[in-house]
Amino acid sequence: MSVLRRLAKPLQSEGLIRLVDRLLIRARPRTGARNHLLLAPPGRGNIGDQALVEAFVENVDGPVVVLTRSTQDFDVPAALRDRMRVVPLPALVYGSAVGHARDVRALSRELRSARSFSVIGADIMDGAYVLRASVNRAGLAERLARLGWPTRIIGFSWNAAPHERAVAALRRAGDTGVRLYLRDPRSAARARTDGLTVHDSADIVFAATSRDDSIVERLLPDLGDRELALVNASGLVGDRLPAYVRVVQTLRAAGFVVLVVPHVSRHGADDLPLCEALVSAAGEDADVHLVPRLLAPAEIRGLAARAAVTVTGRMHLAVMSLMAGTPPVTVATQGKVEGLMDLFGAPELCVAPGSSFDADLFTAVTTAIDARDELRARILAARDAVTRAARRNVEGLS
């Protein structure tokens, strides 16, 4: 075994990374600084992550420097080019102490013109995906809060079984002054049970301001006044093609034009193959269509506003449907969807991916079709309050 391989794990240790932060991050806020620093989620092939970053930029004033692993992780929309700049720091969260030290020096240069530091928490703070990345995000926020920076971790979920090291890291961050904004009531209750001091909010995408309605005409020029249903088959829920085929058949029997929409397309969590198979299974049906690529968040919101019903395995397609009052039947993963539906009083729209998934999905879709007008009214009645809660993520920054 080479020396580098033997050192790989020690160089990634939480204690060593924290030591690097203490030694190298020493900048304090300066009067008159204009930039907001935003530590982004992974991105690259994830419409939800793109939507989170865009919504933050849209809702704060002044320039935003987005810290990512790569310049390819996020697109900069034309409307935000004068205020959004992407800075790649590949080892800041995921690297060893050596790469982390290099990127911390680059972060320190960005801090000279910064006035705040924010982390998009999403579903990546509880250690369920990459534990050391969860801990490192919290550690960066803690270090900057200790130096007097206005620091927050915004709009994130908290599952029922977080890793104890992730809990400890966030508890330290919160005790140091980092503001923790939980995006649904169930997550907030779980976090409080785990000893975290949190603020109630909603997913920041609910506060997004851009929408591209022209996408409907570009994708479906012959739609006319027929009802539209969006269907997303998520790569996260495995190969449940027969269940989704039944969903499409049910929607078609009810008279809907069906548009199958991938929401994530990257290694290990790719919706596109399952979406392609779903459209292929529809055979010659001219009213079942595939979007063969990932769309921009504003385009997704345009489609969701035109749709009457959505069926999705991706939470942010549900969020962007709810923004328009469109009821989204949503497959629950990581414990984050149940709390989302609590905000709208619509638990019947949440489907767990268990042994009865196929039957439960069919029941939920049938309910959404039959009660779509009542569900729309219920969602719209709650929407303004949820939007106000989403804006709490950036209170003091806009």
Tab-separated table of C-alpha atoms in Angstrom:
chain	number	residue	atom	x	y	z
A	1	MET	CA	0.000	0.000	0.000
A	2	SER	CA	1.413	3.397	-0.984
A	3	VAL	CA	2.060	6.158	1.528
A	4	LEU	CA	-0.688	8.299	-0.041
A	5	ARG	CA	-3.247	5.500	0.270
A	6	ARG	CA	-2.303	4.931	3.921
A	7	LEU	CA	-2.683	8.638	4.635
A	8	ALA	CA	-5.965	9.095	2.724
A	9	LYS	CA	-8.294	8.414	5.663
A	10	PRO	CA	-6.320	10.365	8.299
A	11	LEU	CA	-6.102	13.352	5.945
A	12	GLN	CA	-9.911	13.364	5.706
A	13	SER	CA	-10.472	13.249	9.459
A	14	GLU	CA	-12.914	15.687	10.979
A	15	GLY	CA	-10.396	16.854	13.577
A	16	LEU	CA	-7.743	17.675	10.988
A	17	ILE	CA	-10.200	19.533	8.763
A	18	ARG	CA	-11.377	21.578	11.766
A	19	LEU	CA	-7.761	22.364	12.640
A	20	VAL	CA	-7.129	23.638	9.106
A	21	ASP	CA	-10.204	25.861	9.418
A	22	ARG	CA	-9.014	27.304	12.723
A	23	LEU	CA	-5.526	28.002	11.398
A	24	LEU	CA	-6.393	29.388	7.966
A	25	ILE	CA	-9.836	31.020	8.242
A	26	ARG	CA	-9.196	34.191	10.197
A	27	ALA	CA	-10.929	36.942	8.203
A	28	ARG	CA	-13.576	39.039	9.914
A	29	PRO	CA	-16.446	40.961	8.317
A	30	ARG	CA	-15.619	44.319	6.783
A	31	THR	CA	-17.852	47.364	6.687
A	32	GLY	CA	-19.120	48.068	3.188
A	33	ALA	CA	-18.615	44.541	1.791
A	34	ARG	CA	-21.257	43.672	-0.827
A	35	ASN	CA	-21.059	39.979	-1.711
A	36	HIS	CA	-22.995	37.079	-0.275
A	37	LEU	CA	-21.091	33.787	-0.229
A	38	LEU	CA	-23.249	30.724	-0.883
A	39	LEU	CA	-21.968	27.179	-0.396
A	40	ALA	CA	-23.944	25.208	-2.979
A	41	PRO	CA	-25.256	21.625	-2.914
A	42	PRO	CA	-23.710	19.110	-5.345
A	43	GLY	CA	-25.642	20.228	-8.451
A	44	ARG	CA	-24.560	18.960	-11.897
A	45	GLY	CA	-27.521	17.136	-13.341
A	46	ASN	CA	-30.006	18.031	-10.595
A	47	ILE	CA	-32.768	20.532	-11.369
A	48	GLY	CA	-33.638	20.792	-7.676
A	49	ASP	CA	-30.130	21.898	-6.691
A	50	GLN	CA	-30.105	24.400	-9.553
A	51	ALA	CA	-33.477	25.732	-8.385
A	52	LEU	CA	-32.222	26.159	-4.804
A	53	VAL	CA	-29.227	28.228	-5.889
A	54	GLU	CA	-31.239	30.386	-8.284
A	55	ALA	CA	-33.924	31.045	-5.668
A	56	PHE	CA	-31.306	32.246	-3.185
A	57	VAL	CA	-29.784	34.637	-5.730
A	58	GLU	CA	-33.222	35.920	-6.733
A	59	ASN	CA	-34.155	36.692	-3.129
A	60	VAL	CA	-31.089	38.503	-1.796
A	61	ASP	CA	-29.755	41.888	-2.812
A	62	GLY	CA	-26.272	42.386	-4.179
A	63	PRO	CA	-23.827	39.984	-5.839
A	64	VAL	CA	-23.685	36.304	-4.892
A	65	VAL	CA	-20.533	34.174	-5.116
A	66	VAL	CA	-21.570	30.520	-5.443
A	67	LEU	CA	-18.983	28.063	-4.097
A	68	THR	CA	-19.106	24.750	-5.971
A	69	ARG	CA	-16.959	21.737	-6.775
A	70	SER	CA	-16.759	22.627	-10.485
A	71	THR	CA	-17.775	25.369	-12.878
A	72	GLN	CA	-19.910	22.702	-14.587
A	73	ASP	CA	-22.090	22.060	-11.538
A	74	PHE	CA	-24.433	25.017	-12.055
A	75	ASP	CA	-25.672	27.090	-14.957
A	76	VAL	CA	-25.789	30.853	-14.579
A	77	PRO	CA	-29.120	32.036	-16.076
A	78	ALA	CA	-28.902	35.065	-18.345
A	79	ALA	CA	-31.123	37.065	-15.982
A	80	LEU	CA	-28.685	36.496	-13.083
A	81	ARG	CA	-25.346	36.924	-14.863
A	82	ASP	CA	-24.737	40.384	-13.467
A	83	ARG	CA	-25.166	39.147	-9.864
A	84	MET	CA	-24.101	35.473	-9.797
A	85	ARG	CA	-20.522	34.229	-10.041
A	86	VAL	CA	-19.437	30.591	-9.666
A	87	VAL	CA	-16.130	29.838	-7.898
A	88	PRO	CA	-14.972	26.183	-8.025
A	89	LEU	CA	-13.465	24.872	-4.776
A	90	PRO	CA	-13.419	21.110	-5.365
A	91	ALA	CA	-11.889	20.083	-2.029
A	92	LEU	CA	-13.584	22.578	0.290
A	93	VAL	CA	-16.194	20.043	1.414
A	94	TYR	CA	-15.211	16.711	-0.132
A	95	GLY	CA	-11.403	16.767	-0.178
A	96	SER	CA	-8.562	15.811	2.138
A	97	ALA	CA	-6.888	18.281	4.482
A	98	VAL	CA	-4.319	19.147	1.792
A	99	GLY	CA	-6.890	20.107	-0.836
A	100	HIS	CA	-9.121	21.621	1.823
A	101	ALA	CA	-6.282	23.916	2.930
A	102	ARG	CA	-5.769	25.083	-0.647
A	103	ASP	CA	-9.462	25.838	-1.084
A	104	VAL	CA	-9.746	27.507	2.315
A	105	ARG	CA	-7.101	30.004	1.164
A	106	ALA	CA	-9.251	30.734	-1.908
A	107	LEU	CA	-12.301	31.059	0.335
A	108	SER	CA	-10.395	33.550	2.490
A	109	ARG	CA	-9.776	35.710	-0.585
A	110	GLU	CA	-13.508	35.724	-1.344
A	111	LEU	CA	-14.267	36.667	2.260
A	112	ARG	CA	-12.479	40.004	1.797
A	113	SER	CA	-15.462	41.306	-0.201
A	114	ALA	CA	-18.185	39.269	1.534
A	115	ARG	CA	-20.862	40.347	3.974
A	116	SER	CA	-22.533	36.974	4.708
A	117	PHE	CA	-22.002	33.232	4.426
A	118	SER	CA	-24.845	30.814	3.709
A	119	VAL	CA	-25.029	27.069	3.148
A	120	ILE	CA	-27.817	25.402	1.196
A	121	GLY	CA	-28.669	22.492	3.462
A	122	ALA	CA	-31.281	20.702	1.292
A	123	ASP	CA	-31.147	17.004	2.308
A	124	ILE	CA	-27.374	16.852	2.822
A	125	MET	CA	-26.892	17.938	6.445
A	126	ASP	CA	-27.940	14.839	8.400
A	127	GLY	CA	-25.201	12.507	7.141
A	128	ALA	CA	-27.542	10.298	5.122
A	129	TYR	CA	-25.547	10.669	1.888
A	130	VAL	CA	-21.907	11.701	2.486
A	131	LEU	CA	-21.253	12.049	6.209
A	132	ARG	CA	-17.969	13.962	6.063
A	133	ALA	CA	-19.485	16.454	3.624
A	134	SER	CA	-22.342	17.088	6.077
A	135	VAL	CA	-19.870	17.568	8.927
A	136	ASN	CA	-17.543	19.779	6.868
A	137	ARG	CA	-20.374	22.086	5.784
A	138	ALA	CA	-21.439	22.567	9.381
A	139	GLY	CA	-17.812	23.060	10.440
A	140	LEU	CA	-17.207	25.845	7.925
A	141	ALA	CA	-20.350	27.623	9.075
A	142	GLU	CA	-19.297	27.233	12.713
A	143	ARG	CA	-15.815	28.653	12.101
A	144	LEU	CA	-17.152	31.717	10.280
A	145	ALA	CA	-19.779	32.339	12.946
A	146	ARG	CA	-17.041	32.301	15.588
A	147	LEU	CA	-15.293	35.067	13.638
A	148	GLY	CA	-18.431	37.204	13.618
A	149	TRP	CA	-19.844	36.450	10.173
A	150	PRO	CA	-23.642	36.437	9.653
A	151	THR	CA	-23.933	32.730	8.910
A	152	ARG	CA	-26.869	30.442	8.171
A	153	ILE	CA	-27.748	26.993	6.846
A	154	ILE	CA	-30.950	27.376	4.912
A	155	GLY	CA	-34.027	25.356	4.044
A	156	PHE	CA	-32.935	21.840	4.938
A	157	SER	CA	-34.584	18.582	5.909
A	158	TRP	CA	-33.715	16.434	8.903
A	159	ASN	CA	-34.502	12.743	8.855
A	160	ALA	CA	-35.543	10.521	11.736
A	161	ALA	CA	-32.157	8.793	12.047
A	162	PRO	CA	-29.369	11.352	11.518
A	163	HIS	CA	-25.761	10.331	12.036
A	164	GLU	CA	-24.548	11.259	15.508
A	165	ARG	CA	-21.522	13.118	14.095
A	166	ALA	CA	-23.779	15.206	11.873
A	167	VAL	CA	-25.942	16.028	14.904
A	168	ALA	CA	-22.880	17.042	16.935
A	169	ALA	CA	-21.507	19.215	14.132
A	170	LEU	CA	-24.789	21.080	13.675
A	171	ARG	CA	-25.263	21.449	17.413
A	172	ARG	CA	-21.845	23.128	17.644
A	173	ALA	CA	-22.693	25.361	14.688
A	174	GLY	CA	-26.025	26.395	16.176
A	175	ASP	CA	-24.522	27.032	19.606
A	176	THR	CA	-21.924	29.290	17.952
A	177	GLY	CA	-24.581	31.438	16.289
A	178	VAL	CA	-25.240	29.778	12.938
A	179	ARG	CA	-28.930	30.180	12.108
A	180	LEU	CA	-30.494	26.838	11.171
A	181	TYR	CA	-33.573	27.055	8.937
A	182	LEU	CA	-35.585	23.828	8.705
A	183	ARG	CA	-37.884	23.558	5.712
A	184	ASP	CA	-40.805	21.557	7.095
A	185	PRO	CA	-42.442	21.044	10.494
A	186	ARG	CA	-41.502	17.380	10.808
A	187	SER	CA	-37.844	18.128	10.167
A	188	ALA	CA	-37.942	20.974	12.679
A	189	ALA	CA	-39.503	18.748	15.339
A	190	ARG	CA	-36.907	16.019	14.768
A	191	ALA	CA	-34.062	18.545	14.932
A	192	ARG	CA	-35.351	20.023	18.188
A	193	THR	CA	-35.598	16.514	19.644
A	194	ASP	CA	-31.921	16.097	18.703
A	195	GLY	CA	-31.035	19.235	20.654
A	196	LEU	CA	-30.680	21.687	17.765
A	197	THR	CA	-31.847	25.298	17.982
A	198	VAL	CA	-33.726	25.850	14.736
A	199	HIS	CA	-35.922	28.312	12.870
A	200	ASP	CA	-39.069	27.215	11.048
A	201	SER	CA	-39.104	27.997	7.335
A	202	ALA	CA	-39.987	26.354	4.029
A	203	ASP	CA	-37.953	25.315	1.024
A	204	ILE	CA	-36.451	28.462	-0.487
A	205	VAL	CA	-37.576	27.388	-3.971
A	206	PHE	CA	-41.095	28.451	-2.922
A	207	ALA	CA	-39.738	32.018	-3.044
A	208	ALA	CA	-38.376	31.709	-6.607
A	209	THR	CA	-39.485	34.528	-8.890
A	210	SER	CA	-38.767	33.305	-12.444
A	211	ARG	CA	-41.089	31.271	-14.655
A	212	ASP	CA	-40.921	30.449	-18.358
A	213	ASP	CA	-44.432	29.776	-19.654
A	214	SER	CA	-43.277	29.603	-23.276
A	215	ILE	CA	-41.871	26.121	-22.657
A	216	VAL	CA	-45.367	24.638	-22.989
A	217	GLU	CA	-45.749	25.837	-26.571
A	218	ARG	CA	-42.188	24.808	-27.433
A	219	LEU	CA	-42.637	21.238	-26.177
A	220	LEU	CA	-46.344	20.679	-26.854
A	221	PRO	CA	-47.445	22.952	-29.707
A	222	ASP	CA	-50.643	20.918	-30.242
A	223	LEU	CA	-51.754	20.782	-26.597
A	224	GLY	CA	-54.563	23.290	-27.000
A	225	ASP	CA	-56.937	23.374	-24.053
A	226	ARG	CA	-56.505	19.716	-23.091
A	227	GLU	CA	-55.424	18.898	-19.532
A	228	LEU	CA	-51.756	18.167	-18.969
A	229	ALA	CA	-50.179	15.765	-16.456
A	230	LEU	CA	-46.468	15.712	-15.608
A	231	VAL	CA	-44.918	12.363	-14.687
A	232	ASN	CA	-41.431	11.878	-13.264
A	233	ALA	CA	-40.034	8.399	-12.680
A	234	SER	CA	-37.162	8.842	-10.235
A	235	GLY	CA	-34.004	6.779	-10.414
A	236	LEU	CA	-34.017	6.741	-6.589
A	237	VAL	CA	-37.031	4.453	-6.238
A	238	GLY	CA	-35.662	1.626	-8.349
A	239	ASP	CA	-37.181	-0.111	-11.323
A	240	ARG	CA	-40.911	0.213	-10.632
A	241	LEU	CA	-41.774	0.507	-14.295
A	242	PRO	CA	-45.086	-1.461	-14.126
A	243	ALA	CA	-46.408	0.923	-11.460
A	244	TYR	CA	-45.528	3.963	-13.553
A	245	VAL	CA	-46.980	2.390	-16.705
A	246	ARG	CA	-50.247	1.963	-14.817
A	247	VAL	CA	-50.058	5.628	-13.756
A	248	VAL	CA	-49.694	6.755	-17.363
A	249	GLN	CA	-52.545	4.502	-18.467
A	250	THR	CA	-54.750	5.894	-15.708
A	251	LEU	CA	-53.974	9.478	-16.672
A	252	ARG	CA	-54.581	8.774	-20.347
A	253	ALA	CA	-57.917	7.092	-19.566
A	254	ALA	CA	-58.918	10.272	-17.720
A	255	GLY	CA	-58.144	12.333	-20.835
A	256	PHE	CA	-54.772	13.838	-19.876
A	257	VAL	CA	-51.906	14.518	-22.209
A	258	VAL	CA	-48.876	13.075	-20.369
A	259	LEU	CA	-45.433	14.662	-20.379
A	260	VAL	CA	-42.691	12.517	-18.833
A	261	VAL	CA	-40.046	14.746	-17.235
A	262	PRO	CA	-36.625	13.687	-15.875
A	263	HIS	CA	-35.510	15.806	-12.935
A	264	VAL	CA	-32.087	14.362	-12.114
A	265	SER	CA	-29.630	12.881	-14.592
A	266	ARG	CA	-26.269	11.916	-13.144
A	267	HIS	CA	-24.387	8.772	-12.199
A	268	GLY	CA	-26.110	6.782	-9.486
A	269	ALA	CA	-29.408	8.675	-9.581
A	270	ASP	CA	-30.483	8.980	-13.196
A	271	ASP	CA	-34.164	9.455	-13.987
A	272	LEU	CA	-33.700	9.494	-17.748
A	273	PRO	CA	-33.444	5.728	-18.467
A	274	LEU	CA	-36.616	5.003	-16.497
A	275	CYS	CA	-38.420	7.944	-18.116
A	276	GLU	CA	-37.381	6.717	-21.571
A	277	ALA	CA	-38.578	3.196	-20.762
A	278	LEU	CA	-41.885	4.573	-19.532
A	279	VAL	CA	-42.561	6.426	-22.778
A	280	SER	CA	-41.448	3.399	-24.777
A	281	ALA	CA	-43.941	1.260	-22.864
A	282	ALA	CA	-46.712	3.624	-23.977
A	283	GLY	CA	-46.119	2.425	-27.529
A	284	GLU	CA	-47.829	4.363	-30.286
A	285	ASP	CA	-49.761	6.713	-27.987
A	286	ALA	CA	-49.247	10.176	-29.501
A	287	ASP	CA	-50.327	11.882	-26.277
A	288	VAL	CA	-47.466	10.506	-24.157
A	289	HIS	CA	-44.354	12.639	-24.618
A	290	LEU	CA	-40.799	12.606	-23.250
A	291	VAL	CA	-38.655	15.580	-22.323
A	292	PRO	CA	-35.285	14.099	-23.388
A	293	ARG	CA	-33.101	16.436	-21.326
A	294	LEU	CA	-33.051	18.357	-18.068
A	295	LEU	CA	-34.885	21.667	-18.198
A	296	ALA	CA	-34.149	24.888	-16.357
A	297	PRO	CA	-36.074	25.491	-13.112
A	298	ALA	CA	-38.022	28.371	-14.706
A	299	GLU	CA	-39.114	26.011	-17.492
A	300	ILE	CA	-40.215	23.367	-14.975
A	301	ARG	CA	-42.289	26.023	-13.205
A	302	GLY	CA	-43.879	26.950	-16.533
A	303	LEU	CA	-44.878	23.343	-17.170
A	304	ALA	CA	-46.121	22.868	-13.613
A	305	ALA	CA	-48.295	25.963	-13.903
A	306	ARG	CA	-49.960	24.506	-17.005
A	307	ALA	CA	-50.406	21.010	-15.565
A	308	ALA	CA	-53.492	19.831	-13.717
A	309	VAL	CA	-51.738	16.949	-11.932
A	310	THR	CA	-48.120	15.918	-11.291
A	311	VAL	CA	-46.746	12.502	-10.335
A	312	THR	CA	-43.126	12.635	-9.188
A	313	GLY	CA	-40.342	10.873	-7.363
A	314	ARG	CA	-38.430	14.161	-6.950
A	315	MET	CA	-39.316	16.596	-4.207
A	316	HIS	CA	-38.474	19.785	-6.074
A	317	LEU	CA	-40.798	18.917	-8.941
A	318	ALA	CA	-43.448	18.643	-6.223
A	319	VAL	CA	-42.385	22.015	-4.772
A	320	MET	CA	-42.600	23.725	-8.146
A	321	SER	CA	-46.002	22.138	-8.789
A	322	LEU	CA	-47.309	23.269	-5.404
A	323	MET	CA	-46.151	26.811	-6.214
A	324	ALA	CA	-48.700	26.813	-9.036
A	325	GLY	CA	-51.469	25.076	-7.092
A	326	THR	CA	-50.978	21.828	-9.030
A	327	PRO	CA	-51.433	18.740	-6.826
A	328	PRO	CA	-48.288	16.544	-6.959
A	329	VAL	CA	-48.471	12.885	-6.018
A	330	THR	CA	-44.966	12.440	-4.593
A	331	VAL	CA	-42.896	9.400	-3.696
A	332	ALA	CA	-41.342	9.991	-0.269
A	333	THR	CA	-37.616	9.436	0.229
A	334	GLN	CA	-35.363	10.515	3.145
A	335	GLY	CA	-38.380	11.539	5.252
A	336	LYS	CA	-38.614	14.953	3.595
A	337	VAL	CA	-41.846	14.709	1.592
A	338	GLU	CA	-44.202	13.997	4.490
A	339	GLY	CA	-43.313	17.320	6.114
A	340	LEU	CA	-43.692	19.132	2.797
A	341	MET	CA	-47.254	17.865	2.446
A	342	ASP	CA	-47.978	18.843	6.072
A	343	LEU	CA	-47.439	22.467	5.014
A	344	PHE	CA	-50.356	22.151	2.591
A	345	GLY	CA	-52.584	19.811	4.574
A	346	ALA	CA	-52.375	17.221	1.801
A	347	PRO	CA	-50.985	13.965	3.247
A	348	GLU	CA	-52.836	11.934	0.606
A	349	LEU	CA	-50.346	13.184	-1.980
A	350	CYS	CA	-47.417	11.392	-0.275
A	351	VAL	CA	-46.588	7.786	-1.215
A	352	ALA	CA	-44.005	5.685	0.650
A	353	PRO	CA	-41.779	3.380	-1.458
A	354	GLY	CA	-42.611	0.235	0.507
A	355	SER	CA	-43.999	-3.205	-0.294
A	356	SER	CA	-47.443	-1.790	-1.172
A	357	PHE	CA	-45.982	0.953	-3.372
A	358	ASP	CA	-47.720	-0.056	-6.603
A	359	ALA	CA	-51.202	-0.096	-5.055
A	360	ASP	CA	-50.573	3.025	-2.962
A	361	LEU	CA	-49.322	4.982	-5.978
A	362	PHE	CA	-52.377	4.011	-8.023
A	363	THR	CA	-54.703	5.035	-5.187
A	364	ALA	CA	-52.980	8.393	-4.722
A	365	VAL	CA	-53.041	9.167	-8.455
A	366	THR	CA	-56.715	8.249	-8.708
A	367	THR	CA	-57.465	10.496	-5.726
A	368	ALA	CA	-55.494	13.378	-7.259
A	369	ILE	CA	-57.371	13.041	-10.552
A	370	ASP	CA	-60.803	12.846	-8.970
A	371	ALA	CA	-60.202	15.600	-6.380
A	372	ARG	CA	-57.895	17.861	-8.382
A	373	ASP	CA	-60.077	20.948	-8.071
A	374	GLU	CA	-60.489	20.587	-4.311
A	375	LEU	CA	-56.786	19.839	-3.884
A	376	ARG	CA	-55.866	22.891	-5.955
A	377	ALA	CA	-58.049	25.097	-3.750
A	378	ARG	CA	-56.461	23.634	-0.598
A	379	ILE	CA	-52.931	24.154	-1.940
A	380	LEU	CA	-53.601	27.722	-3.041
A	381	ALA	CA	-55.104	28.551	0.352
A	382	ALA	CA	-51.804	27.576	2.029
A	383	ARG	CA	-49.422	28.904	-0.613
A	384	ASP	CA	-48.964	32.484	0.598
A	385	ALA	CA	-48.062	31.381	4.118
A	386	VAL	CA	-45.572	28.843	2.754
A	387	THR	CA	-44.006	31.488	0.499
A	388	ARG	CA	-43.585	33.826	3.469
A	389	ALA	CA	-41.948	30.986	5.410
A	390	ALA	CA	-39.584	30.353	2.481
A	391	ARG	CA	-38.459	33.975	2.538
A	392	ARG	CA	-37.357	33.599	6.169
A	393	ASN	CA	-34.307	31.763	4.838
A	394	VAL	CA	-32.898	35.090	3.650
A	395	GLU	CA	-34.215	37.423	6.328
A	396	GLY	CA	-31.662	40.169	6.829
A	397	LEU	CA	-30.053	39.522	3.423
A	398	SER	CA	-32.600	41.260	1.211
